[in-house]
Coordinates of C-alpha atoms in Angstrom, one line a residue:
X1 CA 10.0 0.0 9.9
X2 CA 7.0 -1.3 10.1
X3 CA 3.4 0.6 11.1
X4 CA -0.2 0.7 9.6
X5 CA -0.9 2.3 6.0
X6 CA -4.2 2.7 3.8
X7 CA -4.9 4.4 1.3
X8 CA -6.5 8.3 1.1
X9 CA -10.0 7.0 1.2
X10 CA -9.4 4.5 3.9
X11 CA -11.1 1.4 1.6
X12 CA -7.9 -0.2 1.5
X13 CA -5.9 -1.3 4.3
X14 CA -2.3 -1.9 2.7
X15 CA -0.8 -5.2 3.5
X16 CA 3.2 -4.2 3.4
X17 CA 5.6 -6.3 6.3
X18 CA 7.8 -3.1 6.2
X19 CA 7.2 0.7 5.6
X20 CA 10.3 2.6 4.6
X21 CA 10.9 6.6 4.2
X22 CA 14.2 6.8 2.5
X23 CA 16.1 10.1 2.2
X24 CA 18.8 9.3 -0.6
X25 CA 18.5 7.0 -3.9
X26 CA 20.9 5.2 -2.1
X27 CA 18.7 4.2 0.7
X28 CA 16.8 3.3 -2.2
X29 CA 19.0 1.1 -3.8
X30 CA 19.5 -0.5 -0.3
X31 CA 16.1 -1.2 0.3
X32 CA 15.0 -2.7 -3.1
X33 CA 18.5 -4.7 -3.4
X34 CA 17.3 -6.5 0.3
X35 CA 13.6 -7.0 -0.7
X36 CA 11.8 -10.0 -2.4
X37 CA 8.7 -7.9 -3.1
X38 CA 8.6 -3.9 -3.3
X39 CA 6.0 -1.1 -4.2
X40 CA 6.0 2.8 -4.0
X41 CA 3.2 4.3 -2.2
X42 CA 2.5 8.3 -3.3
X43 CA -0.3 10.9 -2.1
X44 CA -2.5 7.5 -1.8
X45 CA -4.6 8.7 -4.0
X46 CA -5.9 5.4 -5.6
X47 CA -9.0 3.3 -4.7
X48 CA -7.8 0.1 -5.3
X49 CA -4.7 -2.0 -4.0
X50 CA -2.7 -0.6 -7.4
X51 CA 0.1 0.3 -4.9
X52 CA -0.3 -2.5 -2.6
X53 CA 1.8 -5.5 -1.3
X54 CA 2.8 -8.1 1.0
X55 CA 6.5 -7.0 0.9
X56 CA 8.5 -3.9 1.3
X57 CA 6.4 -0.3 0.6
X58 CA 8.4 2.8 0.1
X59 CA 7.2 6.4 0.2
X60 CA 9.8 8.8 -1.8
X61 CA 8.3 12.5 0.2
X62 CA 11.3 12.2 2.9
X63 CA 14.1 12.5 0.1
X64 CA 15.2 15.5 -1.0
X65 CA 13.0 17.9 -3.3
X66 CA 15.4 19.1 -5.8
X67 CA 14.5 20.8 -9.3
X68 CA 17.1 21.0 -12.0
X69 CA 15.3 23.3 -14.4
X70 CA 17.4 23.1 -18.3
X71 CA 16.4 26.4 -19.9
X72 CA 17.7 25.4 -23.3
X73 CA 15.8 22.3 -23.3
X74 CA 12.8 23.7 -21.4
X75 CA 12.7 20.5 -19.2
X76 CA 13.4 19.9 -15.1
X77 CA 14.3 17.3 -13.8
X78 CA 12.9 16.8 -10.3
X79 CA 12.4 14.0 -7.4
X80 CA 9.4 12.0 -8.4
X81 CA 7.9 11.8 -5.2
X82 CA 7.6 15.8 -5.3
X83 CA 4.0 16.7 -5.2
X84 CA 2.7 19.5 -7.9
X85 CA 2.1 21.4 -4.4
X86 CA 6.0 20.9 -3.9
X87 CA 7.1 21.7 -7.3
X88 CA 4.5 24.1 -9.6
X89 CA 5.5 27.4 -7.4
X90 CA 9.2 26.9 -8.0
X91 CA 8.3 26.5 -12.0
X92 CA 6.3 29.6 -11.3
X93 CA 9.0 31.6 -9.9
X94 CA 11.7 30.7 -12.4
X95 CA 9.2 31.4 -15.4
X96 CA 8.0 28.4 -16.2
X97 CA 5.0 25.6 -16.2
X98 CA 3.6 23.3 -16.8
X99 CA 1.1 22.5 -19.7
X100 CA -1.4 20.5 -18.0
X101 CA -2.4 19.4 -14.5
X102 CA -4.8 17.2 -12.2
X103 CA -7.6 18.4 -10.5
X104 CA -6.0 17.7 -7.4
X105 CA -2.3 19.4 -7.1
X106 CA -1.7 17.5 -3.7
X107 CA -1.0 14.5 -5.5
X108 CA 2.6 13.1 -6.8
X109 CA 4.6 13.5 -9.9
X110 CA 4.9 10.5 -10.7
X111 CA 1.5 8.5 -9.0
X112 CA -0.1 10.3 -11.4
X113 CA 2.3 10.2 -14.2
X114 CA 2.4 6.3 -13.5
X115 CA -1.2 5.8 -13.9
X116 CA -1.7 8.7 -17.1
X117 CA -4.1 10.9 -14.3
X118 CA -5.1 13.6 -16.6
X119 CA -6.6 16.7 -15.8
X120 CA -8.6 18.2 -18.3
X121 CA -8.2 20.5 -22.4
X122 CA -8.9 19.4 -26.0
X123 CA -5.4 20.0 -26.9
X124 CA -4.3 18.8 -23.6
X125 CA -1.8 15.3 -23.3
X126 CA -2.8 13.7 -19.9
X127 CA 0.4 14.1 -17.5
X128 CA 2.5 11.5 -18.5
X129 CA 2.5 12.5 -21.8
X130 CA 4.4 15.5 -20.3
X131 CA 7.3 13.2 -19.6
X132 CA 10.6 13.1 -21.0
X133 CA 12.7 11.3 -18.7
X134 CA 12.9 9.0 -16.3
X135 CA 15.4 7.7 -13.5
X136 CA 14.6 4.3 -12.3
X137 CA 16.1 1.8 -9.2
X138 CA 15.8 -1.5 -11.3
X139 CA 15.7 -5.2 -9.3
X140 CA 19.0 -5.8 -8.4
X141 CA 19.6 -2.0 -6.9
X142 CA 21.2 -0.4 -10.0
X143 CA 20.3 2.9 -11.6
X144 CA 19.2 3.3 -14.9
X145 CA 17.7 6.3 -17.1
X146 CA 15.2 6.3 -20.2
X147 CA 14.2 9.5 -22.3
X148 CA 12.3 10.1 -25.3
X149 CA 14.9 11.3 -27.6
X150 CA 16.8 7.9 -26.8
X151 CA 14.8 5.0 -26.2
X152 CA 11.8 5.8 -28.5
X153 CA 8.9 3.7 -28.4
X154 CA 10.6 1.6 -25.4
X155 CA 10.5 4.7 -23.4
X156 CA 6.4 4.8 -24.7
X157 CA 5.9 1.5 -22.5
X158 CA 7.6 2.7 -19.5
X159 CA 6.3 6.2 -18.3
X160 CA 2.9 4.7 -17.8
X161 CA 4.3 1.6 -16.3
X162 CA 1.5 0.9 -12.8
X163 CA 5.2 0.9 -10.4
X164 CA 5.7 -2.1 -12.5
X165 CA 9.2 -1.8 -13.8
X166 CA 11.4 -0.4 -10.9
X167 CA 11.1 2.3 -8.6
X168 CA 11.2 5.7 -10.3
X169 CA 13.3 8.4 -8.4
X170 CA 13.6 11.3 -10.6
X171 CA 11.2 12.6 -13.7
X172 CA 12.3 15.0 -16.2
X173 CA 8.6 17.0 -17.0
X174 CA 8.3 19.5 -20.4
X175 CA 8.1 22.8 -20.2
X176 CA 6.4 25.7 -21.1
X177 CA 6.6 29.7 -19.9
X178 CA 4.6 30.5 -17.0
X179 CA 1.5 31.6 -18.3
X180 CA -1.7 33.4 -16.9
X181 CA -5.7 32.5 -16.5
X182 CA -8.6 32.9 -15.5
X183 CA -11.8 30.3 -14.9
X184 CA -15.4 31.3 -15.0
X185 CA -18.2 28.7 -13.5
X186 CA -21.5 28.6 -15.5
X187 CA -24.9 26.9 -14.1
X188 CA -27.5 24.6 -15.4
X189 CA -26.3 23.9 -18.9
X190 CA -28.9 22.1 -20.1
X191 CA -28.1 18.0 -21.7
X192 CA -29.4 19.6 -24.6
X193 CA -27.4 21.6 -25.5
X194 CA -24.4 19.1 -24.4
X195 CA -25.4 16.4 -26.9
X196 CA -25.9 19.2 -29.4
X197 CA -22.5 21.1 -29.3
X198 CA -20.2 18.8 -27.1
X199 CA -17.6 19.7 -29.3
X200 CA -18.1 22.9 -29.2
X201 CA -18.6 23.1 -25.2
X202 CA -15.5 21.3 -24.4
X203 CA -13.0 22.9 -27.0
X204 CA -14.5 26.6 -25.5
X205 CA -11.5 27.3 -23.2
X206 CA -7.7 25.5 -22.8
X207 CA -9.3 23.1 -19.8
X208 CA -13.1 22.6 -20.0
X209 CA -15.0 20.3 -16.9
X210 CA -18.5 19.1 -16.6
X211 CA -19.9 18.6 -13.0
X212 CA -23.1 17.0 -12.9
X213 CA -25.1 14.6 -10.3
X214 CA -28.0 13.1 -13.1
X215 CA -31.2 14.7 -10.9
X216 CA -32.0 17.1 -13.4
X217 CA -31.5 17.2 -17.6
X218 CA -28.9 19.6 -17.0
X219 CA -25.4 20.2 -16.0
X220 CA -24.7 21.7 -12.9
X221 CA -21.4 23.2 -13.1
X222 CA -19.3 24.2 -16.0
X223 CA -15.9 25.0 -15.2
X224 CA -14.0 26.7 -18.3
X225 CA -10.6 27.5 -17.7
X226 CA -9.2 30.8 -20.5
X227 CA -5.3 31.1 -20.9
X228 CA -4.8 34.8 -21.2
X229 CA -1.5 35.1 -23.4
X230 CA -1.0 39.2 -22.3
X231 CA -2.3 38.2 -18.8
X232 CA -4.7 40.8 -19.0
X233 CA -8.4 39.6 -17.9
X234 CA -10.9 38.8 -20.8
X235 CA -14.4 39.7 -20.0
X236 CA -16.9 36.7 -19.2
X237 CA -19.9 35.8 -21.3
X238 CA -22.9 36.3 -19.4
X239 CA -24.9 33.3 -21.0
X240 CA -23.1 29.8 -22.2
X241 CA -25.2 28.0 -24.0
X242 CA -28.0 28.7 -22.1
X243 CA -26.1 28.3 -18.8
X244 CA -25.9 31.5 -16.0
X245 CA -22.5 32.9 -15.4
X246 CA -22.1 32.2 -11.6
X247 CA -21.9 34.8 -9.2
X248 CA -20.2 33.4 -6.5
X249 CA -17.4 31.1 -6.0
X250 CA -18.5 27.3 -6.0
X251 CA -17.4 23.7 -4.6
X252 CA -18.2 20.9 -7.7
X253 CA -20.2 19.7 -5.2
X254 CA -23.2 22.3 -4.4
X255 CA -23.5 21.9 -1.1
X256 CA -20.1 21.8 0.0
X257 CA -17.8 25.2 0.9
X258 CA -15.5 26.5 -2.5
X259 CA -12.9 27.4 0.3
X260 CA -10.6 24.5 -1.3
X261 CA -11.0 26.1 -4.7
X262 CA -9.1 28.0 -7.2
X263 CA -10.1 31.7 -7.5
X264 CA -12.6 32.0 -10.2
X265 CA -15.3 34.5 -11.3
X266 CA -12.9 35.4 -14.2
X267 CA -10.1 36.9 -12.1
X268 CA -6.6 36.2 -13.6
X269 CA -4.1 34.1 -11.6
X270 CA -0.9 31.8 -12.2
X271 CA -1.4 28.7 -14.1
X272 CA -1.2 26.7 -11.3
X273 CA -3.2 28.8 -9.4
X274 CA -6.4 27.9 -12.0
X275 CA -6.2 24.2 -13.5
X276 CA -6.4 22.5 -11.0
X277 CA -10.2 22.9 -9.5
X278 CA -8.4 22.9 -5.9
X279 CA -5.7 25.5 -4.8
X280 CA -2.5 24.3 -3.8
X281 CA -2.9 25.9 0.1
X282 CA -6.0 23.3 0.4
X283 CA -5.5 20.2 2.5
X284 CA -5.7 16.6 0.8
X285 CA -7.7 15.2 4.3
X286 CA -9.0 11.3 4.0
X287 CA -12.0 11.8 2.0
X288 CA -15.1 9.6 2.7
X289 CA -16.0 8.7 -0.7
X290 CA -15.3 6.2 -3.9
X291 CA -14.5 7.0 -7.3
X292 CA -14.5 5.3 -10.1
X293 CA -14.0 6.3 -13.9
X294 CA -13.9 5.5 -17.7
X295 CA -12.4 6.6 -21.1
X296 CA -14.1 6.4 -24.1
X297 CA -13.1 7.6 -27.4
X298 CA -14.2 11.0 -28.5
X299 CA -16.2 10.0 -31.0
X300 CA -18.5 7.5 -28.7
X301 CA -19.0 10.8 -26.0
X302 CA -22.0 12.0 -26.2
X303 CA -23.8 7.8 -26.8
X304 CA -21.8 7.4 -23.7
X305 CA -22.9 10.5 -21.5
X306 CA -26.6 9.4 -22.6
X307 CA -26.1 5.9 -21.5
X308 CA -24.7 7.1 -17.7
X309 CA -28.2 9.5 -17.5
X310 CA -29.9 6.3 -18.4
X311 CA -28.9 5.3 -15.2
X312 CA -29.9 8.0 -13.2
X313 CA -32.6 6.3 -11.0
X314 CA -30.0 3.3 -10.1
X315 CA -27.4 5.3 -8.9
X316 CA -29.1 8.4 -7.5
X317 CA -28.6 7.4 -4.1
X318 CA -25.2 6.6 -3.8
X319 CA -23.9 9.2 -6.5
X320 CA -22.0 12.2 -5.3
X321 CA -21.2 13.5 -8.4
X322 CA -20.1 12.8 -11.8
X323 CA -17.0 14.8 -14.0
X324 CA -16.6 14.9 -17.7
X325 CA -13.4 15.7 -18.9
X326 CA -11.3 15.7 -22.1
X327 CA -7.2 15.1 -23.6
X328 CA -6.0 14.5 -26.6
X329 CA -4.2 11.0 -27.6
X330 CA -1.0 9.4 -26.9
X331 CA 1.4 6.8 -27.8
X332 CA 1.8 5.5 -24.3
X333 CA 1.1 2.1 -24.2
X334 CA -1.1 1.8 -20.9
X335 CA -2.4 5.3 -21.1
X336 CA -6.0 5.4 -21.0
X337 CA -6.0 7.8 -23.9
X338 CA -3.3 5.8 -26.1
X339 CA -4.5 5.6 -30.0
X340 CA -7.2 8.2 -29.7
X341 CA -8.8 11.3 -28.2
X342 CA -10.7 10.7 -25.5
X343 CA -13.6 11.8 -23.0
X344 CA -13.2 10.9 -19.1
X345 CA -16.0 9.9 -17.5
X346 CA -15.4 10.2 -13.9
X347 CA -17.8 9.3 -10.8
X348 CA -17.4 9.8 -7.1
X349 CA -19.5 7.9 -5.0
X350 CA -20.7 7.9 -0.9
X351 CA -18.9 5.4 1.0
X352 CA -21.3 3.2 0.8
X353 CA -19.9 0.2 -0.9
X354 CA -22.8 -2.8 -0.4
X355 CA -24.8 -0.1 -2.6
X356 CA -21.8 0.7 -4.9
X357 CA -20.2 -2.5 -5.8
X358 CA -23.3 -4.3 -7.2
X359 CA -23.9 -1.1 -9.0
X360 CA -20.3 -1.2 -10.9
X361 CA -20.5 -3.7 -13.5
X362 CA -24.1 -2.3 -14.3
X363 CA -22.5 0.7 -15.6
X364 CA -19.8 -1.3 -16.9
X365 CA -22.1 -2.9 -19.1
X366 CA -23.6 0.2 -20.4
X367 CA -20.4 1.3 -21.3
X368 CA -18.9 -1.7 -23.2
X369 CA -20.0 -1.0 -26.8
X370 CA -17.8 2.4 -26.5
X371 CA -14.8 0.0 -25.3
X372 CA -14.7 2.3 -22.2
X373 CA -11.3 1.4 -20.5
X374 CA -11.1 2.2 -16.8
X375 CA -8.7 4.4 -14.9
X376 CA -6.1 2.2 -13.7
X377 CA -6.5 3.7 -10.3
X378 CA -9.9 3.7 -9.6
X379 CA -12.4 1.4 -8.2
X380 CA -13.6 -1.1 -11.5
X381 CA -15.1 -4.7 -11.9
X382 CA -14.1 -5.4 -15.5
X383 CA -12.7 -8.8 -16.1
X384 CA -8.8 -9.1 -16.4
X385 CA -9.2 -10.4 -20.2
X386 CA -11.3 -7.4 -20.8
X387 CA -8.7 -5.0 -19.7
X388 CA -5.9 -6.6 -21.4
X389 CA -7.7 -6.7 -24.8
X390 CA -8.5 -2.5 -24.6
X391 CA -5.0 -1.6 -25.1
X392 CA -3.5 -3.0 -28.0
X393 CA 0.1 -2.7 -26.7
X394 CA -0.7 -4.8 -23.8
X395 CA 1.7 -7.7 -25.1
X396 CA 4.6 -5.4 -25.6
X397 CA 4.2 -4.4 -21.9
X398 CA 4.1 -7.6 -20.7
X399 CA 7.2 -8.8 -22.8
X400 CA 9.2 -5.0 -21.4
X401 CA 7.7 -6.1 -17.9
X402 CA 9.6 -9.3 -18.0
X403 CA 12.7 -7.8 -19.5
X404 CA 13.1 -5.4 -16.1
X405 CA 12.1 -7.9 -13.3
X406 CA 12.0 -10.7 -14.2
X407 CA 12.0 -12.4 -11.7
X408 CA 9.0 -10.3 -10.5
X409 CA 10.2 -8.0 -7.9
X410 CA 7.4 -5.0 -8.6
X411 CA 4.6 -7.6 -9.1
X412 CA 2.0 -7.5 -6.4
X413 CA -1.6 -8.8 -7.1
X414 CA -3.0 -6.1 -8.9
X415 CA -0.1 -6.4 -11.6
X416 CA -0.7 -10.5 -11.5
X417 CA -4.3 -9.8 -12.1
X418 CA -4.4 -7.2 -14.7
X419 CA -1.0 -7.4 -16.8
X420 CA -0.4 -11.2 -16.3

């Protein structure tokens, strides 16, 4: 069928001829076997026409929302259009989890997975990194798996693959036991103290988050999220580095209501319950707003969070706010993390794109001595060649790219513009 699609934000009107909802791989099969040009479409979380096309668009949420959980292997295997909404409870309920999550639990298994989305922890592998298996509808219709203990390094250049190798149906994600924590929310950290002890701010709890909008040398929000291994609460420090324990419960964005959000003021909950900074009951609503972000290596941090304040006065009136986060590295080739730790630098910006866009490739150019790559997708202005040359895997990609669809099924113009 065909009907109108854009993405969360509304900045991108999708250009598919045909809109499909299958409800069985074989529908699947069916579907991509019949079209000349195919992309999946998830929670539309992306800013950019990553999951766009002229051709056939398919959105996996109608098919079944199984979960094979394999104790002995602590893996489950589940329907990659299953949002962590969908699938963290039933984890939850058997005794498992998950080790890491996004901030936003409304969003797919495998969008995120597909594009390394990260969430936040020093010892913390962005999603993908949590992957162990994959199920895949390949050009011609047929079925194929790849895992980790099987296909190695191969299997590194697939999991973060942009939709550009098939149409993934089924992920198998790590596992860990269900564990308990808490999150406490601390005000008005001073930069100081941030360029002083980043380290030592960020590796405080299991998932650390810095919320700040520039308009004073401070950061507004810190969000430090504590596993508790006996479940029992720990008591919360009064002062953090010269931050205020918060008293009430808060929104990342000042003025806006912390309905949406996970229970903090130290109260223990379920994992899922607590990393992400919005509960799983919340409603992912179009929001009116751009983001854009940046990875640089862990080293290049704090230059790089003094070069964004530098900016302050230039994007002070279209900044909503700004998000530091951190992971540890990968060996996936199109991660933004692959090769090293690294520091997220994420931005959310009004809708107000004549203001925005000129602003981009200012920041950009701030950022280039750190070799900042940008999330895949995200709103970014950075040269093709530029992107290509930040991952030094990039030619293996392209050469596995051509080995799965070759004759360029998956390819829309994002993937013709930034893999070549």
């Amino acid at each position: 069928m065909s009907t109108t699609q854009q993405n969360w934000a509304t900045n991108i009107p999708f250009q598919a001829a045909n809109f499909h909802t299958p409800a069985t791989i074989a529908d699947v099969q069916e579907i991509v076997r019949r079209a000349a040009k195919v992309k999946v479409v998830g929670a539309r979380h992306c800013f950019n026409n990553i999951a766009d096309t002229t051709g056939d668009m398919i959105w996996l949420g109608g098919m079944d929302k199984s979960v094979a959980i394999d104790a002995a292997r602590q893996t489950a295997t589940i329907d990659a259009g299953m949002t962590y909404v969908e699938l963290c409870p039933i984890l939850h309920e058997a005794g498992w989890a998950l080790r890491n999550m996004a901030s936003l639990p409304q969003v797919t298994v495998i969008g995120a997975c597909a594009t390394a989305t990260h969430g936040s922890g020093d010892g913390n592998g962005n999603l993908s990194t949590g992957v162990s298996g994959l199920e895949m509808v390949m050009a011609d219709g047929e079925v194929v798996t790849l895992s980790r203990a099987q296909d190695g390094d191969r299997f590194n250049g697939a999991v973060v693959a942009l939709g550009g190798l098939g149409v993934v149906t089924k992920v198998t994600l790590d596992l860990v036991p269900a564990y308990q924590m808490q999150q406490a929310i601390y005000e008005m950290l001073p930069l100081a103290e941030v360029y002083a002890h980043f380290d030592e701010i960020m590796g405080s709890a299991y998932s650390v988050s810095l919320f700040t909008d520039w308009r004073q040398p401070a950061i507004n929000q810190v969000w430090r999220k504590q596993l508790l291994p006996d479940g029992q609460a720990r008591p919360m420090e009064s002062e953090f580095f010269g931050a205020q324990a918060a008293a009430a419960q808060h929104h990342p964005v000042d003025a806006f209501d912390a309905a949406p959000c996970t229970e903090q003021r130290g109260v223990p909950g379920p994992w899922y319950e607590r990393l992400p900074h919005f509960h799983i009951r919340s409603t992912l609503i179009g929001g009116d707003e751009l983001q854009t972000e940046y990875f640089v290596a862990r080293q290049h941090a704090v230059d790089a969070l003094r070069a964004v304040e530098r900016l302050q006065p230039q994007m002070a009136p279209f900044l909503k706010l700004t998000e530091v986060r951190s992971m540890t590295g990968d060996n996936l080739w199109l991660s933004m993390a692959y090769g090293q730790d690294t520091v997220g630098i994420h931005f959310s910006w009004y809708n107000r794109w004549p203001a925005v866009a000129p602003f981009i490739p200012v920041l950009e150019e701030s950022l280039a001595p750190f070799q900042a790559r940008p999330h895949w997708g995200k709103i970014f202005a950075m040269s093709p060649d530029r992107v290509r040359s930040l991952y030094p895997r990039m030619a293996d990609f392209q050469a596995l790219r051509q080995e799965f669809d070759p004759q360029g099924k998956f390819r829309n113009a994002y993937i013709e513009k930034y893999i070549g």
